[in-house]
Structure formats: C-alpha cells, structure tokens
Amino acid sequence: MKKSALFFIFCVAHVIVFAQKKPNMVIIISDDHAYQAIGAYGSQFAHTPNIDKIASTGVRMDRAYVTNSICSPSRATLLTGKYSHKNGFKDNETSNFDHSQDLFVKDLQKVGYKTAWIGKQHLGNEPQGFDYFSVLVGQGTYFNPTFINKGNQREAVEGYVSDIVTDKATRWLDSLDKNNPFCLIIGHKATHRTWMPDPQDFGKNDHKKFQLPANFYDHYEDRLSAAGQEMSIDKDMQMAYDLKMYESTEKMKTERSFARMNEKQLTSYMAYYKPIKEQLDMQKLSGKALAEWKYRRYMIDYLNTAESMDRNIGRVLDYLKEHNLEKNTLVMYVSDQGFYMGEHGWFDKRFMYEESFRTPMVIQFPELIAKGTISNAKIMNVDIAPTLLELAGVKKPAEMQGESFVKVLKGQDKEGRENLYYHYYENGEHAVSPHFGVSDGRYKLIRFYKRVNAWELYDLSEDPSEMKNIYGSASSKTINTLKKKLKKEIQKVDDKEALTIFNQKL
Ligand code: SGN
Ligand code: CA
C-alpha cells in the first residue's frame, strides 16, 4: 500500500477514535425547582434521591445563577450562551425566539453529535438545531399533554407528563447508534405552578413538618418592588386554582387542567383533595392560621409533584448505567431558575434576590469531576453552552457571551466569575418591577425601573435573606465601588438599555 493511502487510513481512524471520545451530554432542566427543596442542598424535608445521586457522583454547584429569572429567557440563554438582550428573548409576554441564530446544539451537530430536546422548551413550536424534538405545547400540561414533534406534527399522549417525557427520552436513546456522541436535553414540566402531583405520589410528603421561613411575614420596608409584588402565598395564592380546594368534581372541571383529565385521574384527584377541603371548612381558619395552612399545602403539593420528576431522573441514570454509558456521559441537572418556598412570604421567582437568582445545578461526569465535590465558584446559566462546547472540543463562537467553567469542573478554579450580572424585563404577571444589578458575592446592587424606580443594596455577609436595603445608609465609597462594578458588567455584555437607565439620575 502506498504511503499516502496508509496516512489517509491513519487519519480516518484517528478521527473515528477522537469522535468516539467526545462526551455524551444529558441536560435535565426542570421548571421552578428550588434548591431549598433538594436533599443534596441540605433540605430537611425534600425527598430527591436521584438528584442527590448526581451530586454525590459529581459536583454540587452552590453558586450557580441565572441571568434573567424566568422560564423561556432562561432556556434561550442556555441554548445561545447569550444574555436576553442579545438572544432577543427578554420575557415570556412579548418575545419571540429566533431559532435561526447560533445555538450550541447546532455547533455540536457540526462535529458529529446527534441532538434532541424532549419535553418543555417553551420557545415556540419550531425548534432548530435538533435531529429530533418532541416539545410540550407552550407551558405544557401535567396530564395527557400534547407535544409538537419534528415535522410540525401534534401528538396527544395519555398519562402523566414526567413519565411520558422520560419514555420519549429513553426511546430516543434506544434509537441511536451509540458510536456517535449525543446531546439530549430533557425539559421537565415539574415543578411549575399549579404543582399537580402524579396520583401515585399523593400522601408522600403530607406527614412532614415544615419550618416556616423566618421571613415569611416580611413587611418589605425600604423595598418598594418587593412591597408591590403579587406573588404572596397569603394574598395571591388561590384556594381553588392553586391549592385545588373545590367543592365538587363539577367545579374542579371548570378549570382547564382538570377538564383534560380522564375519569380515573379526576377520581383520584377528588379522592385526595375532597377530605382536605372538608377538614379545612370545619376549621374555619383566617389570618395567620390560614396563611400558614396555605404555605403547608403549597409545600406538600410542590414536593409531591417533585417525586415523579426525581423518580424519572432515576430512570435516565439507570438507562445510562445499563447501557454502559455512565462513564463517558456528562449529566447535568439544573432548574430554569430558583423559586420561593415561602421566603419573604412568596411563591414564584423573577427577583434578583438569592432564592430566585440562584438555581440548583448538579453535574456528574466521572471522567472529569471528582466524586462528591462542592463548588463555591460563581457561574451562570449563560456559561453552560461554552462549557459544553469546550468539552466537545469546539471553539466558542465569537458572539457567545458566557465563559466556560470546565476548569471549575476539573477542580482547578475555585472562584469562577468575579461578578454576576442580572437583568429581568417582564412587567406583568406577579407585578415584579423590571430591574438589573450586579453581585460580587458579598454585595448586591440592584436598580429597579419602570414599575418602581429605586436602588437597593444588600450586604449578603450580614444579611443573607436580603431584608435590609442599605442603599440609603451605606458609605458612598461602597456604593461607588459597586456602581463601578455594575457599569463594567453592563458594558461588558453591551446592555444599552441598562446603560441608559444607569446613567439617569433618580
Ligand atoms: C404562568 C404562571 C405564573 C408563572 C409564569 C412564568 N401562571 O404564567 O405563575 O410565573 O407562568 O413561569 S399560571 O396561572 O399559568 O400558572 S415560567 O416558568 O414560564 O417562567
Ligand atoms: Ca420556570
């Protein structure tokens, strides 16, 4: 054989071996799942053995943050590695996602990856960059959900959403030629409002004692936007819609999420909730007693809903193990943002305060990450795309704003980002004022605008629950230092809208 032919064979073989070495990726993204409700994060009441298993096999990220604490903007940031003002998806109410822009999954496809998104994506009905997709229509529903499959084909499936999404995910994995690397994104509907458990999980968390957060009765002094929100468990959480307190099956069926249930599903819901409603009626609660009853029921529904998701995450982990894929597959579990479990008296998210700004993130990848690592490095969801690209050996596209945290995963970087920049835009449901801000880990400076015009400053080392806005009392030196940091971050990500507001006098 000629030398050149031999060389050619060598090159092809090298490419094949190299291609096989590219890691597989399974990204499991939940919806509104709080770190306060995860065992691995120290929750005393959560039952999340499978998420915990990912953490103990790999790393628990304790300072993972989002750039904009709301569903679709978070997923848009995950896909693009860009802030909302650059990827064009700022809020759920007015934005349309441009799927034709560069997405990390498209870059992965170029180097041989098979890609799929299955479950909740919430970025319209025409995803791009996926060899296969089956996404929930809009927010999706817990029962008998409808999917849009590639080729714009609608499919209604009977059953409970977390099971169905996982069935689809494992079927897609089954269909793959495992010699090619793959990137699978599983989007869970759980634990989004209105927290509807799989009936088999009713009762699982009902016996538990929940400690009311110390700031449940927050009076929001010096915090105008916090005072004006509409996401209070006491004031805004609805007895019927949210907590499922209906007099009769007929009344229950007036709500869309129940109207779509089959007889068996509806019967099991009535059988569980009716006695709770009867007991409540007998108690005739009001004031604080009623607020605390609502908090308790919220916790129970939320945790019962999480049971199925965690169980289904376990199915995916088992699949990888059974198919000998565990070693060469990175598994990341992340939520689209954090969530309030009664802190400040709230449910929902949106604020730059820690509970919603921070997101749970645990990652296993035995080839790279040491077992049982706890990382305090500051990272953001905008950093996920560049990290995955680096692991796949792909150069980061110039316009991608995130920074790879591969070094953090390898244990070579303990700090991560110096500053965290945040910008929330939506100005509607739950009445949270738009705002942007910076956190350096100790101080957090926030500028609210539109609905409320105000600055807020917190010293997290003194006040981790962010109850005391010290903007009015802090030294001008501290404020100026933080303002400089904020301006630098605004300029770094080229957020023109924020810069204009930053420069305005209050
Ligand atoms: C829905 C919910 C809100 C929630 C948003 C955004 N209302 O509109 O409570 O904040 O979604 O959630 S509901 O009455 O429809 O449940 S997100 O996960 O899409 O960001
Ligand atoms: Ca969400």
XYZ file of C-alpha atoms in Angstrom, residues 2-477:
476
model
C 1.181 3.480 -0.844
C 2.415 5.692 1.965
C -0.250 8.319 1.237
C -3.010 5.694 1.449
C -1.674 4.481 4.776
C -1.565 8.012 6.037
C -5.166 8.514 4.910
C -6.288 5.384 6.786
C -4.414 6.566 9.853
C -6.158 9.946 9.709
C -9.615 8.425 9.284
C -9.002 6.013 12.158
C -7.804 8.903 14.287
C -10.907 10.925 13.503
C -13.133 7.960 14.395
C -11.352 7.328 17.691
C -11.457 11.032 18.503
C -15.134 11.237 17.567
C -15.908 8.332 19.870
C -14.168 10.087 22.689
C -16.408 13.125 22.587
C -18.544 13.017 25.700
C -22.267 12.431 25.577
C -24.390 15.016 27.312
C -27.689 14.711 29.100
C -29.017 18.025 30.338
C -32.083 17.715 32.530
C -33.766 21.059 33.031
C -36.666 21.343 35.440
C -39.078 24.203 35.816
C -39.149 26.263 39.006
C -37.425 23.645 41.154
C -35.889 25.356 44.184
C -32.586 24.319 45.740
C -34.358 24.669 49.087
C -36.400 21.614 48.037
C -33.461 19.336 47.182
C -31.884 16.910 49.637
C -28.373 17.408 48.240
C -28.664 21.115 49.063
C -29.406 20.335 52.683
C -33.190 20.394 52.619
C -34.505 18.574 55.677
C -37.847 17.780 54.104
C -37.115 17.033 50.420
C -37.016 13.527 49.001
C -34.831 13.731 45.878
C -32.599 10.639 45.961
C -31.747 10.730 42.256
C -30.814 14.390 42.036
C -28.805 13.768 45.200
C -27.091 10.850 43.484
C -25.902 13.102 40.645
C -24.465 15.477 43.254
C -22.688 12.734 45.170
C -21.297 11.194 41.977
C -20.078 14.574 40.788
C -20.377 18.194 41.847
C -22.941 20.328 43.618
C -22.652 23.900 42.367
C -23.531 26.199 45.268
C -23.251 29.459 43.401
C -24.924 28.837 40.066
C -27.027 31.811 38.973
C -29.314 32.811 36.121
C -29.143 35.962 34.021
C -32.928 36.514 33.972
C -35.048 34.535 36.393
C -37.893 33.286 34.257
C -38.574 30.235 32.144
C -38.186 30.908 28.416
C -35.495 33.578 28.754
C -33.507 31.079 30.818
C -33.838 28.367 28.166
C -32.948 30.884 25.432
C -29.791 31.738 27.383
C -28.974 28.063 27.836
C -29.210 27.469 24.077
C -27.388 30.588 22.905
C -24.836 31.297 25.628
C -26.007 34.910 25.395
C -27.844 37.366 27.627
C -31.516 38.067 26.861
C -30.845 41.418 25.146
C -28.504 39.636 22.701
C -30.527 36.479 22.029
C -33.711 38.545 21.731
C -35.829 36.670 24.272
C -36.370 39.010 27.204
C -39.718 37.965 28.623
C -42.494 35.410 28.311
C -45.100 38.002 27.356
C -43.732 39.824 24.303
C -40.701 37.941 22.952
C -40.393 35.509 20.053
C -37.375 33.277 19.883
C -35.298 33.385 16.714
C -34.280 29.739 16.345
C -32.155 30.530 13.289
C -29.418 32.133 15.429
C -26.407 30.157 16.503
C -27.261 27.625 19.219
C -24.706 25.406 20.934
C -26.579 22.306 19.743
C -26.015 23.389 16.128
C -22.301 23.678 16.829
C -22.386 20.193 18.339
C -24.135 18.803 15.281
C -21.310 20.132 13.109
C -18.849 17.904 14.945
C -20.960 14.774 14.749
C -23.357 14.973 17.679
C -26.931 13.741 17.493
C -29.113 16.190 19.384
C -32.612 16.135 20.843
C -34.867 18.258 23.031
C -37.707 16.379 24.692
C -40.317 17.944 26.996
C -40.798 21.547 27.977
C -38.883 24.057 25.904
C -41.389 26.914 25.835
C -39.764 28.744 22.938
C -42.453 28.296 20.272
C -43.274 25.317 18.125
C -40.397 25.216 15.661
C -37.144 24.395 17.435
C -33.977 24.215 15.354
C -30.665 22.503 15.962
C -32.176 19.146 16.891
C -32.081 15.847 14.998
C -35.177 15.001 16.964
C -37.536 17.004 19.113
C -40.793 16.447 20.875
C -41.664 19.536 22.865
C -44.670 20.325 25.009
C -47.014 22.886 23.516
C -46.371 26.153 25.389
C -46.101 25.636 29.134
C -47.317 22.061 28.737
C -49.796 20.272 30.984
C -49.264 17.735 33.748
C -51.914 15.351 32.468
C -52.412 13.964 28.962
C -50.008 16.500 27.428
C -49.782 17.498 23.783
C -46.399 17.546 22.068
C -45.144 19.043 18.830
C -42.815 16.624 17.122
C -40.305 17.377 14.415
C -42.194 17.883 11.165
C -44.809 20.006 12.954
C -46.837 17.007 13.910
C -49.012 17.255 17.043
C -49.265 14.293 19.341
C -51.500 13.928 22.395
C -50.318 11.319 24.884
C -52.394 9.932 27.737
C -50.666 9.836 31.107
C -48.508 11.895 33.457
C -46.045 14.288 31.887
C -42.813 13.350 33.732
C -43.270 9.679 32.783
C -44.124 10.447 29.162
C -41.184 12.799 28.665
C -38.839 10.157 30.089
C -40.382 7.397 27.945
C -39.709 9.544 24.891
C -36.168 10.310 26.036
C -35.205 6.680 26.574
C -36.839 5.689 23.269
C -34.698 8.286 21.501
C -31.582 6.977 23.246
C -32.562 3.467 22.141
C -32.740 4.627 18.536
C -29.164 5.952 18.490
C -26.079 4.435 17.008
C -24.030 4.748 20.202
C -20.839 5.249 18.214
C -21.883 8.844 17.669
C -21.853 11.259 20.567
C -25.230 12.619 21.615
C -26.645 15.604 23.442
C -30.067 15.065 24.944
C -31.961 17.849 26.671
C -34.876 16.750 28.828
C -37.224 19.576 29.787
C -39.428 18.776 32.755
C -42.749 20.469 33.374
C -42.353 19.838 37.102
C -42.371 21.650 39.449
C -44.208 24.522 37.755
C -47.424 26.040 39.026
C -50.035 24.636 39.701
C -47.970 21.806 41.257
C -50.065 18.819 40.206
C -48.648 15.531 41.505
C -48.874 12.132 39.903
C -51.713 10.489 41.923
C -49.384 7.678 42.988
C -47.417 10.301 44.938
C -50.330 11.698 46.930
C -49.526 11.408 50.609
C -45.764 11.067 50.210
C -44.919 14.351 51.931
C -48.112 15.022 53.850
C -46.843 13.859 57.220
C -43.823 16.179 57.248
C -43.259 19.182 59.472
C -42.218 22.309 57.612
C -40.414 25.126 59.315
C -41.986 28.421 58.284
C -39.181 30.579 56.818
C -38.041 33.199 59.329
C -39.013 35.987 56.921
C -42.402 34.569 55.906
C -44.050 37.654 57.444
C -41.880 40.199 55.651
C -43.124 43.810 55.693
C -40.850 44.910 52.834
C -39.524 48.082 54.480
C -37.379 50.130 52.083
C -38.086 47.689 49.260
C -40.755 49.153 47.003
C -40.823 46.448 44.353
C -40.957 43.682 46.951
C -43.845 45.528 48.580
C -45.751 45.770 45.301
C -45.403 42.182 44.057
C -48.329 39.839 43.520
C -46.786 36.518 44.434
C -47.620 36.241 48.076
C -48.803 32.912 49.444
C -51.164 34.754 51.759
C -52.610 37.298 49.292
C -52.161 35.862 45.815
C -52.148 32.080 46.016
C -55.634 30.898 45.155
C -57.515 28.321 47.184
C -59.128 26.631 44.176
C -56.781 27.235 41.238
C -53.521 26.702 43.121
C -54.437 24.610 46.124
C -57.189 22.574 44.460
C -59.879 23.214 47.056
C -63.020 22.524 45.042
C -66.473 21.676 46.379
C -67.254 19.161 43.682
C -65.896 17.384 40.648
C -68.062 19.688 38.522
C -66.385 22.769 39.986
C -62.966 21.173 39.568
C -63.684 20.525 35.907
C -64.308 24.212 35.254
C -60.511 24.609 35.424
C -58.715 23.586 32.217
C -56.045 21.457 33.848
C -58.768 19.256 35.360
C -61.126 19.326 32.372
C -58.485 17.499 30.331
C -58.186 14.620 32.820
C -59.732 11.222 32.213
C -62.236 9.760 34.713
C -59.618 7.795 36.615
C -57.292 10.782 37.015
C -60.128 13.037 38.097
C -61.466 10.495 40.574
C -58.065 10.107 42.205
C -57.724 13.899 42.485
C -61.144 14.265 44.084
C -60.472 11.343 46.424
C -57.318 13.026 47.680
C -58.369 16.678 47.846
C -62.021 16.406 48.968
C -61.271 15.274 52.555
C -58.652 18.036 52.827
C -61.257 20.591 51.764
C -63.821 19.197 54.205
C -61.365 19.445 57.064
C -60.444 22.966 56.089
C -64.107 24.004 56.025
C -64.561 22.674 59.540
C -61.526 24.561 60.836
C -62.772 27.975 59.656
C -59.260 29.423 59.577
C -58.411 33.056 58.979
C -55.466 35.473 59.237
C -52.093 33.941 60.006
C -53.545 30.482 60.600
C -54.977 30.435 57.084
C -51.741 31.825 55.556
C -49.776 29.061 57.283
C -52.263 26.432 56.181
C -51.765 27.636 52.582
C -47.982 27.531 52.977
C -48.173 23.964 54.236
C -50.448 22.796 51.425
C -48.190 24.543 48.880
C -45.161 22.696 50.255
C -46.959 19.348 50.142
C -48.235 19.772 46.572
C -44.843 21.015 45.387
C -42.907 18.154 46.979
C -45.405 15.530 45.864
C -45.015 16.875 42.296
C -41.233 16.649 42.538
C -41.444 12.942 43.453
C -42.258 11.856 39.920
C -39.611 14.050 38.365
C -36.923 12.697 40.634
C -38.065 9.114 40.035
C -37.874 9.733 36.293
C -34.410 11.244 36.598
C -33.528 7.923 38.249
C -34.811 6.092 35.166
C -32.427 8.079 32.969
C -29.483 7.395 35.293
C -30.361 3.680 35.276
C -30.552 3.711 31.486
C -27.059 5.160 31.208
C -25.716 2.601 33.633
C -27.404 -0.353 31.963
C -26.071 0.710 28.568
C -22.573 1.286 29.795
C -22.786 4.981 29.034
C -22.242 6.276 32.531
C -18.517 6.950 32.241
C -18.484 8.969 29.059
C -21.701 10.919 29.660
C -21.981 14.244 31.387
C -25.288 14.511 33.235
C -26.353 17.943 34.386
C -29.437 18.590 36.453
C -30.403 22.258 36.554
C -33.572 24.279 37.054
C -34.535 27.180 34.781
C -34.248 29.375 37.885
C -34.734 29.246 41.615
C -38.080 29.620 43.360
C -39.504 30.927 46.623
C -40.646 28.341 49.117
C -42.267 30.875 51.419
C -39.215 33.142 51.884
C -40.478 36.753 52.013
C -43.935 35.118 52.074
C -43.680 34.199 48.390
C -44.034 31.620 45.668
C -42.733 32.317 42.089
C -39.371 33.845 41.113
C -38.242 36.890 38.992
C -36.385 38.911 41.672
C -32.606 39.166 41.819
C -32.802 38.082 45.452
C -30.917 34.863 46.104
C -33.759 32.308 46.153
C -34.752 33.059 42.553
C -31.423 34.369 41.211
C -29.624 31.191 42.254
C -30.503 27.903 40.649
C -29.757 24.339 41.684
C -27.136 22.701 39.469
C -25.524 19.316 39.996
C -23.291 17.611 37.436
C -21.790 14.160 37.155
C -19.087 13.242 34.681
C -16.784 10.634 36.208
C -14.003 11.238 33.699
C -13.619 14.852 34.769
C -15.355 15.623 38.046
C -14.212 14.275 41.390
C -16.884 12.484 43.395
C -18.812 14.497 45.972
C -17.321 17.881 45.079
C -18.964 21.016 46.437
C -18.097 24.091 44.426
C -18.474 27.665 45.546
C -17.331 29.031 42.208
C -19.672 31.690 40.826
C -21.070 30.644 37.463
C -24.188 31.488 35.432
C -26.538 29.677 33.074
C -25.050 31.733 30.220
C -21.850 29.753 30.866
C -23.389 26.334 30.195
C -23.202 26.484 26.370
C -19.496 27.454 26.194
C -18.688 24.793 28.794
C -20.383 22.042 26.818
C -18.719 23.245 23.605
C -15.292 23.145 25.215
C -15.906 19.590 26.391
C -16.847 18.660 22.826
C -13.662 20.264 21.540
C -15.492 23.100 19.775
C -14.140 26.639 19.780
C -16.508 29.116 21.374
C -18.250 31.280 18.733
C -17.172 34.924 18.995
C -20.609 36.291 19.869
C -21.202 33.830 22.699
C -21.048 35.810 25.965
C -20.754 33.026 28.531
C -17.460 31.762 29.898
C -16.610 28.081 30.059
C -16.363 26.664 33.579
C -14.534 23.476 32.596
C -11.702 24.493 34.943
C -14.206 24.674 37.786
C -15.391 21.150 36.978
C -11.806 19.938 36.959
C -11.269 21.494 40.382
C -8.661 23.915 39.005
C -10.724 27.055 39.566
C -12.429 27.635 42.911
C -13.682 31.171 42.268
C -15.407 31.287 38.894
C -16.736 34.689 37.881
C -15.783 37.795 39.778
C -19.155 39.469 39.313
C -22.615 38.278 38.356
C -24.754 40.454 36.102
C -28.546 40.124 36.038
C -31.362 41.738 34.040
C -35.084 40.950 34.441
C -37.507 42.565 31.996
C -41.053 41.235 32.326
C -43.533 43.785 33.622
C -46.827 41.954 34.006
C -47.935 38.840 35.844
C -46.897 38.889 39.532
C -46.136 42.620 39.268
C -42.381 42.470 39.784
C -40.679 45.617 38.555
C -38.018 45.205 35.830
C -34.524 45.501 37.256
C -30.858 44.863 36.647
C -27.958 44.535 39.013
C -24.615 43.116 39.990
C -23.499 40.796 42.753
C -19.879 40.271 43.738
C -20.800 37.530 46.166
C -20.774 39.833 49.164
C -22.638 42.919 47.964
C -25.583 43.070 45.635
C -26.632 46.307 43.965
C -29.973 46.412 42.137
C -31.587 49.146 40.044
C -35.366 48.791 39.648
C -37.050 50.699 36.813
C -40.385 51.173 35.020
C -42.836 49.987 37.696
C -40.645 51.131 40.576
C -37.647 53.444 40.254
C -35.218 52.676 43.045
C -31.801 51.404 44.040
C -31.311 48.583 46.516
C -28.097 47.402 48.127
C -27.542 44.319 50.273
C -24.610 43.059 52.250
C -25.079 39.312 51.938
C -22.471 38.581 54.594
C -24.579 40.416 57.196
C -27.998 39.931 55.703
C -28.220 36.729 53.615
C -32.035 36.901 53.496
C -31.927 40.391 51.946
C -34.243 42.056 54.414
C -32.310 45.272 54.872
C -31.793 47.581 51.943
C -28.688 49.571 52.918
C -28.569 51.791 49.847
C -29.576 54.790 51.984
C -27.114 54.094 54.785
C -24.026 52.555 53.127
C -20.887 54.640 52.683
C -20.524 56.467 49.391
C -17.297 54.508 48.894
